[in-house]
PDB file of C-alpha atoms in Angstrom:
ATOM      1  CA  MET A 114     101.621  75.902 107.934  1.00 57.00           C
ATOM      2  CA  SER A 115     103.017  78.459 110.397  1.00 88.00           C
ATOM      3  CA  LEU A 116      99.773  80.143 111.469  1.00 92.00           C
ATOM      4  CA  PRO A 117      98.653  77.203 113.616  1.00 95.00           C
ATOM      5  CA  HIS A 118     102.096  77.181 115.209  1.00 94.00           C
ATOM      6  CA  ALA A 119     101.931  80.920 115.862  1.00 92.00           C
ATOM      7  CA  ILE A 120      98.562  80.385 117.565  1.00 94.00           C
ATOM      8  CA  LEU A 121      99.869  77.457 119.625  1.00 95.00           C
ATOM      9  CA  THR A 122     102.818  79.602 120.707  1.00 93.00           C
ATOM     10  CA  ALA A 123     100.554  82.480 121.731  1.00 92.00           C
ATOM     11  CA  LEU A 124      98.194  80.154 123.631  1.00 95.00           C
ATOM     12  CA  LEU A 125     101.080  78.492 125.466  1.00 94.00           C
ATOM     13  CA  GLU A 126     102.243  81.932 126.536  1.00 91.00           C
ATOM     14  CA  LYS A 127      98.736  82.712 127.791  1.00 91.00           C
ATOM     15  CA  PRO A 128      95.343  80.992 127.316  1.00 92.00           C
ATOM     16  CA  SER A 129      93.185  83.441 125.359  1.00 92.00           C
ATOM     17  CA  SER A 130      89.973  83.951 123.445  1.00 91.00           C
ATOM     18  CA  GLY A 131      89.997  84.479 119.695  1.00 89.00           C
ATOM     19  CA  LEU A 132      89.522  88.219 120.185  1.00 90.00           C
ATOM     20  CA  GLU A 133      92.397  88.394 122.670  1.00 91.00           C
ATOM     21  CA  LEU A 134      94.587  86.425 120.239  1.00 91.00           C
ATOM     22  CA  THR A 135      93.774  88.885 117.463  1.00 90.00           C
ATOM     23  CA  ARG A 136      94.764  91.790 119.722  1.00 90.00           C
ATOM     24  CA  ARG A 137      97.974  90.036 120.754  1.00 87.00           C
ATOM     25  CA  PHE A 138      98.806  89.350 117.106  1.00 85.00           C
ATOM     26  CA  ASP A 139      98.381  93.068 116.415  1.00 83.00           C
ATOM     27  CA  ARG A 140     100.846  93.914 119.211  1.00 84.00           C
ATOM     28  CA  SER A 141     103.511  91.245 118.795  1.00 84.00           C
ATOM     29  CA  ILE A 142     103.400  88.151 116.589  1.00 84.00           C
ATOM     30  CA  GLY A 143     101.661  90.065 113.816  1.00 81.00           C
ATOM     31  CA  TYR A 144     104.804  92.122 113.227  1.00 83.00           C
ATOM     32  CA  PHE A 145     106.394  89.060 111.654  1.00 82.00           C
ATOM     33  CA  TRP A 146     103.468  86.700 111.020  1.00 84.00           C
ATOM     34  CA  SER A 147     100.230  88.499 110.300  1.00 82.00           C
ATOM     35  CA  ALA A 148      96.761  86.971 110.338  1.00 87.00           C
ATOM     36  CA  THR A 149      93.260  88.342 110.056  1.00 88.00           C
ATOM     37  CA  HIS A 150      90.587  87.887 112.693  1.00 89.00           C
ATOM     38  CA  GLN A 151      88.836  85.366 110.406  1.00 93.00           C
ATOM     39  CA  GLN A 152      92.021  83.370 109.791  1.00 93.00           C
ATOM     40  CA  ILE A 153      92.657  83.109 113.531  1.00 93.00           C
ATOM     41  CA  TYR A 154      89.106  81.915 114.268  1.00 92.00           C
ATOM     42  CA  ARG A 155      89.202  79.434 111.385  1.00 95.00           C
ATOM     43  CA  GLU A 156      92.534  78.068 112.631  1.00 94.00           C
ATOM     44  CA  LEU A 157      91.250  77.829 116.229  1.00 95.00           C
ATOM     45  CA  GLY A 158      88.462  75.572 114.966  1.00 94.00           C
ATOM     46  CA  LYS A 159      90.931  73.362 113.091  1.00 96.00           C
ATOM     47  CA  LEU A 160      93.271  73.153 116.083  1.00 97.00           C
ATOM     48  CA  GLU A 161      90.374  72.246 118.371  1.00 96.00           C
ATOM     49  CA  GLN A 162      89.159  69.593 115.913  1.00 96.00           C
ATOM     50  CA  ALA A 163      92.691  68.149 115.695  1.00 96.00           C
ATOM     51  CA  GLY A 164      92.824  67.833 119.500  1.00 97.00           C
ATOM     52  CA  HIS A 165      95.629  70.394 119.860  1.00 97.00           C
ATOM     53  CA  ILE A 166      93.614  72.906 121.889  1.00 97.00           C
ATOM     54  CA  ARG A 167      90.396  73.002 123.867  1.00 95.00           C
ATOM     55  CA  ALA A 168      88.006  75.662 124.984  1.00 92.00           C
ATOM     56  CA  LEU A 169      88.217  76.170 128.724  1.00 89.00           C
ATOM     57  CA  PRO A 170      84.992  75.630 130.619  1.00 85.00           C
ATOM     58  CA  ALA A 171      83.209  78.911 131.296  1.00 76.00           C
ATOM     59  CA  PRO A 172      82.931  79.840 134.993  1.00 71.00           C
ATOM     60  CA  VAL A 173      79.271  80.699 134.459  1.00 67.00           C
ATOM     61  CA  PRO A 174      77.542  79.260 131.393  1.00 64.00           C
ATOM     62  CA  SER A 175      76.012  81.979 129.260  1.00 62.00           C
ATOM     63  CA  ARG A 176      75.007  82.348 125.664  1.00 65.00           C
ATOM     64  CA  GLY A 177      77.383  84.331 123.445  1.00 64.00           C
ATOM     65  CA  GLN A 178      80.237  84.212 125.950  1.00 67.00           C
ATOM     66  CA  LYS A 179      83.685  84.248 124.362  1.00 79.00           C
ATOM     67  CA  LYS A 180      85.599  80.969 124.486  1.00 87.00           C
ATOM     68  CA  GLU A 181      89.030  80.951 126.019  1.00 91.00           C
ATOM     69  CA  TYR A 182      91.409  78.318 124.646  1.00 95.00           C
ATOM     70  CA  GLU A 183      94.334  76.415 126.088  1.00 94.00           C
ATOM     71  CA  VAL A 184      96.870  74.106 124.465  1.00 96.00           C
ATOM     72  CA  LEU A 185      96.566  70.365 125.075  1.00 96.00           C
ATOM     73  CA  PRO A 186      99.559  67.981 125.289  1.00 97.00           C
ATOM     74  CA  ALA A 187      99.089  67.023 121.607  1.00 97.00           C
ATOM     75  CA  GLY A 188      99.343  70.710 120.652  1.00 96.00           C
ATOM     76  CA  ARG A 189     102.507  71.176 122.690  1.00 97.00           C
ATOM     77  CA  ALA A 190     103.977  68.056 121.052  1.00 97.00           C
ATOM     78  CA  GLU A 191     103.082  69.397 117.576  1.00 96.00           C
ATOM     79  CA  LEU A 192     104.709  72.741 118.355  1.00 96.00           C
ATOM     80  CA  THR A 193     107.812  71.046 119.766  1.00 96.00           C
ATOM     81  CA  ASP A 194     108.059  68.887 116.638  1.00 96.00           C
ATOM     82  CA  TRP A 195     107.684  71.923 114.399  1.00 94.00           C
ATOM     83  CA  VAL A 196     110.422  73.842 116.248  1.00 94.00           C
ATOM     84  CA  ARG A 197     112.816  70.923 115.715  1.00 96.00           C
ATOM     85  CA  ARG A 198     112.091  70.443 111.985  1.00 95.00           C
ATOM     86  CA  SER A 199     114.432  71.709 109.306  1.00 94.00           C
ATOM     87  CA  GLU A 200     113.092  74.436 107.094  1.00 90.00           C
ATOM     88  CA  ASP A 201     114.922  76.283 104.331  1.00 91.00           C
ATOM     89  CA  PRO A 202     114.810  80.079 104.215  1.00 89.00           C
ATOM     90  CA  LYS A 203     112.157  81.478 101.889  1.00 87.00           C
ATOM     91  CA  PRO A 204     113.261  83.672  98.982  1.00 88.00           C
ATOM     92  CA  ILE A 205     112.427  87.353  99.309  1.00 86.00           C
ATOM     93  CA  ARG A 206     109.239  88.285  97.492  1.00 88.00           C
ATOM     94  CA  ASP A 207     108.858  92.038  97.624  1.00 91.00           C
ATOM     95  CA  ALA A 208     106.861  94.111  95.134  1.00 93.00           C
ATOM     96  CA  LEU A 209     109.071  97.176  95.668  1.00 95.00           C
ATOM     97  CA  LEU A 210     112.136  95.262  94.479  1.00 94.00           C
ATOM     98  CA  LEU A 211     110.249  94.030  91.427  1.00 93.00           C
ATOM     99  CA  ARG A 212     108.966  97.549  90.724  1.00 94.00           C
ATOM    100  CA  LEU A 213     112.506  98.912  90.926  1.00 93.00           C
ATOM    101  CA  ARG A 214     113.623  96.283  88.410  1.00 92.00           C
ATOM    102  CA  ALA A 215     110.702  97.270  86.158  1.00 95.00           C
ATOM    103  CA  ALA A 216     111.667 100.947  86.509  1.00 93.00           C
ATOM    104  CA  ALA A 217     115.035 100.043  85.002  1.00 92.00           C
ATOM    105  CA  VAL A 218     113.122  99.067  81.856  1.00 95.00           C
ATOM    106  CA  VAL A 219     110.296 101.621  81.689  1.00 95.00           C
ATOM    107  CA  GLY A 220     111.888 104.586  83.451  1.00 92.00           C
ATOM    108  CA  THR A 221     111.973 106.011  86.946  1.00 92.00           C
ATOM    109  CA  GLU A 222     109.745 109.057  86.592  1.00 91.00           C
ATOM    110  CA  GLY A 223     107.925 109.592  89.890  1.00 90.00           C
ATOM    111  CA  PHE A 224     109.466 106.513  91.475  1.00 94.00           C
ATOM    112  CA  ALA A 225     111.641 108.475  93.909  1.00 95.00           C
ATOM    113  CA  ASP A 226     108.457 109.605  95.667  1.00 95.00           C
ATOM    114  CA  GLU A 227     107.499 105.975  96.223  1.00 95.00           C
ATOM    115  CA  LEU A 228     110.970 105.198  97.580  1.00 97.00           C
ATOM    116  CA  ARG A 229     110.714 108.163  99.970  1.00 97.00           C
ATOM    117  CA  ARG A 230     107.292 106.936 101.104  1.00 97.00           C
ATOM    118  CA  HIS A 231     108.705 103.473 101.820  1.00 97.00           C
ATOM    119  CA  LEU A 232     111.673 105.027 103.620  1.00 98.00           C
ATOM    120  CA  ALA A 233     109.321 106.973 105.907  1.00 98.00           C
ATOM    121  CA  LEU A 234     107.307 103.802 106.641  1.00 97.00           C
ATOM    122  CA  HIS A 235     110.431 101.812 107.507  1.00 97.00           C
ATOM    123  CA  GLN A 236     111.812 104.641 109.640  1.00 98.00           C
ATOM    124  CA  ALA A 237     108.533 104.773 111.577  1.00 98.00           C
ATOM    125  CA  GLN A 238     108.542 100.979 112.055  1.00 96.00           C
ATOM    126  CA  LEU A 239     112.160 101.103 113.230  1.00 97.00           C
ATOM    127  CA  GLU A 240     111.279 103.736 115.825  1.00 98.00           C
ATOM    128  CA  GLU A 241     108.296 101.671 116.975  1.00 95.00           C
ATOM    129  CA  TYR A 242     110.494  98.580 117.388  1.00 95.00           C
ATOM    130  CA  ARG A 243     113.143 100.564 119.263  1.00 96.00           C
ATOM    131  CA  GLY A 244     110.458 101.907 121.596  1.00 95.00           C
ATOM    132  CA  MET A 245     109.181  98.379 122.172  1.00 93.00           C
ATOM    133  CA  GLU A 246     112.712  97.224 122.947  1.00 94.00           C
ATOM    134  CA  GLU A 247     113.187 100.025 125.457  1.00 93.00           C
ATOM    135  CA  ARG A 248     109.862  99.306 127.184  1.00 91.00           C
ATOM    136  CA  GLN A 249     109.798  95.513 127.039  1.00 89.00           C
ATOM    137  CA  PHE A 250     113.460  94.532 127.289  1.00 91.00           C
ATOM    138  CA  PRO A 251     115.426  96.739 129.658  1.00 87.00           C
ATOM    139  CA  PRO A 252     118.779  95.112 130.501  1.00 80.00           C
ATOM    140  CA  GLU A 253     117.509  93.830 133.878  1.00 79.00           C
ATOM    141  CA  ARG A 254     114.685  91.899 132.148  1.00 75.00           C
ATOM    142  CA  ARG A 255     116.919  89.940 129.784  1.00 67.00           C
ATOM    143  CA  THR A 256     117.673  87.296 132.383  1.00 80.00           C
ATOM    144  CA  THR A 257     115.682  84.246 131.287  1.00 88.00           C
ATOM    145  CA  GLU A 258     116.125  82.183 128.157  1.00 91.00           C
ATOM    146  CA  ALA A 259     112.526  82.972 127.133  1.00 89.00           C
ATOM    147  CA  ASP A 260     113.178  86.733 127.450  1.00 89.00           C
ATOM    148  CA  ARG A 261     116.437  86.387 125.511  1.00 90.00           C
ATOM    149  CA  LEU A 262     114.666  84.572 122.672  1.00 92.00           C
ATOM    150  CA  ARG A 263     111.759  87.039 122.553  1.00 90.00           C
ATOM    151  CA  HIS A 264     114.262  89.882 122.497  1.00 92.00           C
ATOM    152  CA  LEU A 265     116.124  88.195 119.629  1.00 94.00           C
ATOM    153  CA  VAL A 266     112.913  88.153 117.575  1.00 93.00           C
ATOM    154  CA  LEU A 267     112.492  91.891 118.166  1.00 94.00           C
ATOM    155  CA  ARG A 268     116.181  92.492 117.380  1.00 95.00           C
ATOM    156  CA  GLY A 269     115.632  90.686 114.077  1.00 96.00           C
ATOM    157  CA  GLY A 270     112.846  93.139 113.265  1.00 95.00           C
ATOM    158  CA  ILE A 271     115.043  96.081 114.242  1.00 97.00           C
ATOM    159  CA  GLU A 272     117.901  94.862 112.058  1.00 97.00           C
ATOM    160  CA  LEU A 273     115.567  94.298 109.083  1.00 96.00           C
ATOM    161  CA  GLU A 274     114.224  97.839 109.403  1.00 97.00           C
ATOM    162  CA  ARG A 275     117.770  99.193 109.691  1.00 98.00           C
ATOM    163  CA  PHE A 276     118.637  97.315 106.492  1.00 97.00           C
ATOM    164  CA  TRP A 277     115.596  98.703 104.632  1.00 97.00           C
ATOM    165  CA  THR A 278     116.212 102.282 105.735  1.00 98.00           C
ATOM    166  CA  ALA A 279     119.902 102.133 104.724  1.00 98.00           C
ATOM    167  CA  TRP A 280     119.060 100.434 101.419  1.00 96.00           C
ATOM    168  CA  LEU A 281     116.318 102.950 100.577  1.00 97.00           C
ATOM    169  CA  GLU A 282     118.636 105.855 101.411  1.00 96.00           C
ATOM    170  CA  GLU A 283     121.210 104.334  99.048  1.00 95.00           C
ATOM    171  CA  ALA A 284     118.559 103.872  96.349  1.00 95.00           C
ATOM    172  CA  LEU A 285     117.406 107.482  96.709  1.00 95.00           C
ATOM    173  CA  ALA A 286     120.986 108.776  96.557  1.00 94.00           C
ATOM    174  CA  GLY A 287     121.176 107.462  92.986  1.00 84.00           C
ATOM    175  CA  PHE A 288     118.284 109.608  91.740  1.00 82.00           C
ATOM    176  CA  ASP A 289     118.901 112.990  90.140  1.00 65.00           C
ATOM    177  CA  ASP A 290     118.074 116.055  92.191  1.00 55.00           C
ATOM    178  CA  GLY A 291     115.131 116.604  89.841  1.00 50.00           C
ATOM    179  CA  ASP A 292     113.579 113.362  91.165  1.00 52.00           C
ATOM    180  CA  ARG A 293     114.040 114.358  94.793  1.00 43.00           C
TER     181      ARG A 293
END
């Protein structure tokens, strides 16, 4: 149920077309809630049908022009309601953890390479997040509550990547030198 709420959030930050939303998802929200172009367009249609958003009138009517959407009061109310609801944390569902458990049964031959590959991916993501933090949240910009909350989301991503890199380094330390 969170994709419509992610879209409402993005549209409240800035009215956008479906294409612009997809690009914004790729640069921000998509780091923690991903969606395909098709999913976003499908959800825009549902939100419009539910009366939560509307397409803004085009300045000059033309065929094939992209629609830009804005959130209506009912959409803001839905998002506000959703923010206030209780929701339990979801259990971790990660194939790498399951594969490591399976390796305990069938053997670890070649698995260290996969752990190293994951470590490199998490290290790269950590560096990307740190760069984003440096560019988007210098100390002088962390003055509003909205900036503080957006920064907290990014900090959550940074801390998760720090966890994964430390955990993968620990996992790799347990492999024999022959596996390294």
